Short mmCIF file of C-alpha atoms and ligand atoms in Angstrom, two decimals:
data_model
loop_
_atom_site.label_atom_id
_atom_site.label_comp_id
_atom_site.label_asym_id
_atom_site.label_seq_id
_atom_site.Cartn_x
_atom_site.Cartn_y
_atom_site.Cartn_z
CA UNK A 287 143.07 -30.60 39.89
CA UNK A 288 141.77 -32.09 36.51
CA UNK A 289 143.32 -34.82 35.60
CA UNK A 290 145.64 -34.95 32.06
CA UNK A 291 143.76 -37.18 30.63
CA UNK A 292 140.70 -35.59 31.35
CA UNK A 293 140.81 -33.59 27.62
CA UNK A 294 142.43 -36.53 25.72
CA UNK A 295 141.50 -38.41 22.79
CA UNK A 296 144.36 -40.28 21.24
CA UNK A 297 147.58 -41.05 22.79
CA UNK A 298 150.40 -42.83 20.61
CA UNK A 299 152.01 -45.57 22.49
CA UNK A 300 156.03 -45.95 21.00
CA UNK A 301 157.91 -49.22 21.80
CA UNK A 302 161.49 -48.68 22.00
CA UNK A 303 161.84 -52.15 21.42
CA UNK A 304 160.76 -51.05 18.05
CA UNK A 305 161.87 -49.28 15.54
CA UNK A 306 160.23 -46.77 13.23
CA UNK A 307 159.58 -47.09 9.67
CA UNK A 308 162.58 -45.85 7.57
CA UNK A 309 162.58 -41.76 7.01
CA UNK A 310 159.99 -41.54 9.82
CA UNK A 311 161.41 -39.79 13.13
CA UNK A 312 159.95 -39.29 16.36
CA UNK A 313 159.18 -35.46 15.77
CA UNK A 314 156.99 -36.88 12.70
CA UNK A 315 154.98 -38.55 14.95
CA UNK A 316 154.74 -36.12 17.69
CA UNK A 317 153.19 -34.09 15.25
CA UNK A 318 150.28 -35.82 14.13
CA UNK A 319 148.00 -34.05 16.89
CA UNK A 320 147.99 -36.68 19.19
CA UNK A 321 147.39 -35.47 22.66
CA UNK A 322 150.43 -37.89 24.50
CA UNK A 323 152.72 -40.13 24.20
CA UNK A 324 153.40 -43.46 26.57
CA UNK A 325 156.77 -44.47 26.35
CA UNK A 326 156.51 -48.18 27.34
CA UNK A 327 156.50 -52.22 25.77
CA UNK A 328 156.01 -55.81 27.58
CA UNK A 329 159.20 -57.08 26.03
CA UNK A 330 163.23 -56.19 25.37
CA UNK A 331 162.64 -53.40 27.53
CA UNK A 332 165.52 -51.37 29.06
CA UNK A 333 166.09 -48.55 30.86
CA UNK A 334 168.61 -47.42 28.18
CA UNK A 335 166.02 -48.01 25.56
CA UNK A 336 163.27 -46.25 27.46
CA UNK A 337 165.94 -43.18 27.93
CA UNK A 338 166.91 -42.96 24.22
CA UNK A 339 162.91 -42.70 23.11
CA UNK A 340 162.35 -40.69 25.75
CA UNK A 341 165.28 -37.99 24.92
CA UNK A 342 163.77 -38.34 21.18
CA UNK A 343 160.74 -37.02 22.37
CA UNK A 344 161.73 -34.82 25.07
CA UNK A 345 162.55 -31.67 22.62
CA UNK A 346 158.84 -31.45 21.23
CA UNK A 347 155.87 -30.14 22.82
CA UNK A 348 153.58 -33.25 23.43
CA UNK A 349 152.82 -34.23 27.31
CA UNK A 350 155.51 -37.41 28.12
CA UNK A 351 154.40 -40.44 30.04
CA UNK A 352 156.27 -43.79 30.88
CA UNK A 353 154.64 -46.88 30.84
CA UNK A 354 157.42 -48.50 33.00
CA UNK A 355 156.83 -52.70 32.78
CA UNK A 356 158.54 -53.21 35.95
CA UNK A 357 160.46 -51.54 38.23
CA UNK A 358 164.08 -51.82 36.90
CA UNK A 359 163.52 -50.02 33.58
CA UNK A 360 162.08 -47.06 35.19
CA UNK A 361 164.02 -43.66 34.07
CA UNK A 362 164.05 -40.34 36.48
CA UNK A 363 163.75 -37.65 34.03
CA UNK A 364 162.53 -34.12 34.24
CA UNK A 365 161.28 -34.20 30.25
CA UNK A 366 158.33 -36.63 31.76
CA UNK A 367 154.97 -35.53 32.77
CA UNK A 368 154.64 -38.65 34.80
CA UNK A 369 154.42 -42.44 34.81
CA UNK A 370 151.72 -44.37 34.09
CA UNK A 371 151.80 -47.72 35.93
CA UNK A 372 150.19 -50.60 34.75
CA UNK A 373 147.78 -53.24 37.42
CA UNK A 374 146.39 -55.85 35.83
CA UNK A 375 143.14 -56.62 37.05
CA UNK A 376 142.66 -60.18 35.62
CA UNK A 377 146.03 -60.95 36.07
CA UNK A 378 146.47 -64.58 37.19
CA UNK A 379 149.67 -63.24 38.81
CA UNK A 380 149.48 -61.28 41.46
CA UNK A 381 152.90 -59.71 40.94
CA UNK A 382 151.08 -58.06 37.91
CA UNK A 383 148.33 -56.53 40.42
CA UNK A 384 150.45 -55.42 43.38
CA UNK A 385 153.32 -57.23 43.29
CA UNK A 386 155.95 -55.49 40.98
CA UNK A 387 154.59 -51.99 42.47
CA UNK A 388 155.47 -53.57 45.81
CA UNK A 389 158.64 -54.49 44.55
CA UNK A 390 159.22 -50.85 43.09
CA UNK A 391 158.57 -48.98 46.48
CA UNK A 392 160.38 -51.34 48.62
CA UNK A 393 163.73 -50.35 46.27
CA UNK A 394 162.87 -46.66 45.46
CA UNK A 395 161.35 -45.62 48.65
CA UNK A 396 159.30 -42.78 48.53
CA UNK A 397 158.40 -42.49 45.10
CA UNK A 398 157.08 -39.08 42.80
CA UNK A 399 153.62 -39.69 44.16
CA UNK A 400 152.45 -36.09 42.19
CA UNK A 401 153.12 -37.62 38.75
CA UNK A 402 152.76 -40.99 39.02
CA UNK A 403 149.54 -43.11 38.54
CA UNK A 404 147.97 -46.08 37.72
CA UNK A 405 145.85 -47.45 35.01
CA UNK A 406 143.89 -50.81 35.66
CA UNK A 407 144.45 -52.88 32.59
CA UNK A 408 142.00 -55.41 31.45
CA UNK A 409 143.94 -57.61 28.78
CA UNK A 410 141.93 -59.50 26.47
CA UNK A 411 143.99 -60.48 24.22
CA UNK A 412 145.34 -64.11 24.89
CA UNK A 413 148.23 -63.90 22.32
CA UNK A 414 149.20 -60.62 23.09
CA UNK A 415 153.27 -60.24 25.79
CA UNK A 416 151.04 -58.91 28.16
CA UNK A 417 148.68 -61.56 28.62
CA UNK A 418 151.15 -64.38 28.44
CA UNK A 419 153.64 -62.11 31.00
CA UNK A 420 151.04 -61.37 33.37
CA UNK A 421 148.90 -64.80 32.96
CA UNK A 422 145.84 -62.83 32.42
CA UNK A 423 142.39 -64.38 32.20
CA UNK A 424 141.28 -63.42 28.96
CA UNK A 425 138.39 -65.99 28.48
CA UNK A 426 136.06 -63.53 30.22
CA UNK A 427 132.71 -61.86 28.76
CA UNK A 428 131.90 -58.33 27.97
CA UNK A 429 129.60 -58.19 31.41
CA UNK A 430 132.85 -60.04 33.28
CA UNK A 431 134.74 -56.94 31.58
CA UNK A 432 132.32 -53.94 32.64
CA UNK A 433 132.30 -55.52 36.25
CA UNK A 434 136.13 -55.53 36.60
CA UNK A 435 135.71 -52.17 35.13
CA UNK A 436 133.09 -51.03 38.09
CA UNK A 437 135.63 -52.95 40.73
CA UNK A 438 138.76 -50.42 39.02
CA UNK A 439 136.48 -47.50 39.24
CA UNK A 440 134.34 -48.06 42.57
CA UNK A 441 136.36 -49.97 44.59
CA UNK A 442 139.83 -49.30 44.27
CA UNK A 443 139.40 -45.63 42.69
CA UNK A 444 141.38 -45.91 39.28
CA UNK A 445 140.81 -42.95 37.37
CA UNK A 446 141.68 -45.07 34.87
CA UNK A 447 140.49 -48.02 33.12
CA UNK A 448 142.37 -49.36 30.38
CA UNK A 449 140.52 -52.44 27.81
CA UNK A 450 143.77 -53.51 25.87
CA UNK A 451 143.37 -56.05 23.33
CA UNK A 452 147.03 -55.42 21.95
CA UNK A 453 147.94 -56.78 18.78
CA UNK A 454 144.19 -57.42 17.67
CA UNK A 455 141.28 -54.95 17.06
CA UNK A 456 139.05 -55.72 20.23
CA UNK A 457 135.31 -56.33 20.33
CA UNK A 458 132.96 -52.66 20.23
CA UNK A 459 130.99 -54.76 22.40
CA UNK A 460 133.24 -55.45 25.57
CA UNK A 461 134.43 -51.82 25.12
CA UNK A 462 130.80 -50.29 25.03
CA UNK A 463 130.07 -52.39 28.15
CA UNK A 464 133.30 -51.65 29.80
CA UNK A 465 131.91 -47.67 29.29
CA UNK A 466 128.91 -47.88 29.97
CA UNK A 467 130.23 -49.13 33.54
CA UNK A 468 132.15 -46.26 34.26
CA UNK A 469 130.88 -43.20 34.96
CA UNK A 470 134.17 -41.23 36.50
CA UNK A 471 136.83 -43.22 35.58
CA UNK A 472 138.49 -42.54 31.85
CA UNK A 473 138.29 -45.13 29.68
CA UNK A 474 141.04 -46.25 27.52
CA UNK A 475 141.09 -48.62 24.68
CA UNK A 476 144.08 -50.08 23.22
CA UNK A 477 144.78 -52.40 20.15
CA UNK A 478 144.61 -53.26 16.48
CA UNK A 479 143.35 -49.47 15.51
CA UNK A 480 144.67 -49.47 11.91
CA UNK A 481 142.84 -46.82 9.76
CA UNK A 482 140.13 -43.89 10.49
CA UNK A 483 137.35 -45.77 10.73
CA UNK A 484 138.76 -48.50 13.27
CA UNK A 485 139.78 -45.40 15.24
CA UNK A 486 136.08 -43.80 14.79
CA UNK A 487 134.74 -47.12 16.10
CA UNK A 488 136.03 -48.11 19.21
CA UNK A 489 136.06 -43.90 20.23
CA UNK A 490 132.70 -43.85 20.19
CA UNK A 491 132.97 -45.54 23.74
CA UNK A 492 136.09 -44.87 24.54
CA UNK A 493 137.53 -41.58 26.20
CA UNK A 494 140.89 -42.54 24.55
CA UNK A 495 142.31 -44.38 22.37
CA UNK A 496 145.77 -45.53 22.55
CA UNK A 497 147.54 -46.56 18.71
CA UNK A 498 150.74 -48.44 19.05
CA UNK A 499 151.92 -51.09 16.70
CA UNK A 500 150.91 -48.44 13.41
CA UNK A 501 153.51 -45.80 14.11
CA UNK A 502 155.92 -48.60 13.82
CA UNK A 503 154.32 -50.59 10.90
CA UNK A 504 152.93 -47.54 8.58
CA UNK A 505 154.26 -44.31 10.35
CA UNK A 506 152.97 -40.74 10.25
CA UNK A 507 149.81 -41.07 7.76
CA UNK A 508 148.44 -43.64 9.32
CA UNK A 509 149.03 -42.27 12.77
CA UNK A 510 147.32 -38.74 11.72
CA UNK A 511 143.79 -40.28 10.24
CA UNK A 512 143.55 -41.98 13.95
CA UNK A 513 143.91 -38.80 15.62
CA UNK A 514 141.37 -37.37 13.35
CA UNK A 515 139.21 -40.37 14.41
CA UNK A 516 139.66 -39.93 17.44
CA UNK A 517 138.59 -35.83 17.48
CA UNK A 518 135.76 -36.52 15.36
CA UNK A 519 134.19 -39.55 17.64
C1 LIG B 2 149.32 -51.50 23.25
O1 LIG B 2 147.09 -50.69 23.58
C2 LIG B 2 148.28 -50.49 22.88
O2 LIG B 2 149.60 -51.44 24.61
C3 LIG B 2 148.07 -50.35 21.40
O3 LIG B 2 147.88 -51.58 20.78
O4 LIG B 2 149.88 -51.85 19.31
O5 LIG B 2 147.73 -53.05 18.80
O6 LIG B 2 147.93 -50.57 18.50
P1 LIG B 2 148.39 -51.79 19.26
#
């Protein structure tokens, strides 16, 4: 079976520790083109905040992932495609790696293994939830980053590779070397994409490129001329 991903470009990443910009709603968003939306946030996440964006979104045709942070704000609902679970591969916690999945299984049991996979994060940006959450090692080099990403791919068979620089547009360079290193996995790349051309940029290397923060911030214009990017990379 192809994987979802496998004809992505752009997925739109909503908080719902956020909120949107006044007048925008979540059907505005859905309809900018992008090709999916993860439902998911580092902090002031809830399981009742995760539900309410997720019924938002549930009504309108875009594919539906959750991006569950840890195991209690995970939400059983038929309006998902699946759930994408974050590992963090430079974690300096290992609950971030194995530890919070272990945690998940070990209270859930026997999980919905046909929509549910993982993406291997590398987080790079040290100011970023993420990286102060998960401890992450973010004083690493773009050939440090394409070897994690050949670990993900190689050794531990993530379909998946995820460069996330939330907050802050990234460097082309770690994400060009982090793609050049992968030659099955799909390569994500999250953070800081702002306009077209920041879009255009870092999908040049990328499979997909995830927008977050902007659909809060600027809302549906915005959104649309990264989708574009993102089709035209
Ligand atoms: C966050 O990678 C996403 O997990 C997107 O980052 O919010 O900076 O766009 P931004």
């Amino acid at each position: 079976m192809t994987a979802p991903w496998a004809d992505w470009n752009h997925i739109l990443k909503l908080d719902p520790d956020k909120d949107l910009p006044d007048d925008v709603t979540y059907g505005d968003l859905l309809a900018t083109g992008t090709d999916a939306i993860e439902i998911g946030g580092t902090m002031g996440m809830t399981e009742e905040n995760m539900a309410a964006v997720i019924e938002a979104c549930a009504e309108h045709d875009v594919p539906l992932y959750q991006e569950p942070s840890d195991p209690s704000v995970v939400v059983e609902d038929d309006a998902l495609d699946g759930y994408l679970i974050p590992t963090v591969f430079n974690a300096g916690s290992p609950f971030w790696i194995t530890g919070a999945h272990k945690e998940w299984v070990r209270i859930d049991g026997d999980l919905d293994w046909d929509r549910t996979w993982t993406e291997a994060y590398i987080v790079m940006n040290p100011d970023a939830d993420v990286a102060v959450l998960t401890e992450a090692d973010c004083e690493i080099s773009a050939e440090d980053v394409a070897s994690y990403a050949t670990v993900a791919e190689r050794m531990f068979g993530q379909e998946i590779v995820y460069v996330e620089y939330s907050g802050m547009y990234g460097d082309v360079d770690v994400v060009e070397a982090a793609s050049n290193a992968v030659s099955e996995s799909t390569l994500f790349y999250g953070g800081g994409i702002h306009d077209y051309d920041s879009a255009h940029r870092m999908a040049t290397h990328a499979d997909v490129i995830v927008v977050g923060n902007l659909a809060h911030d600027e809302g549906v214009d915005a959104v649309r001329e990264t989708v574009e990017a993102a089709n035209d990379a």
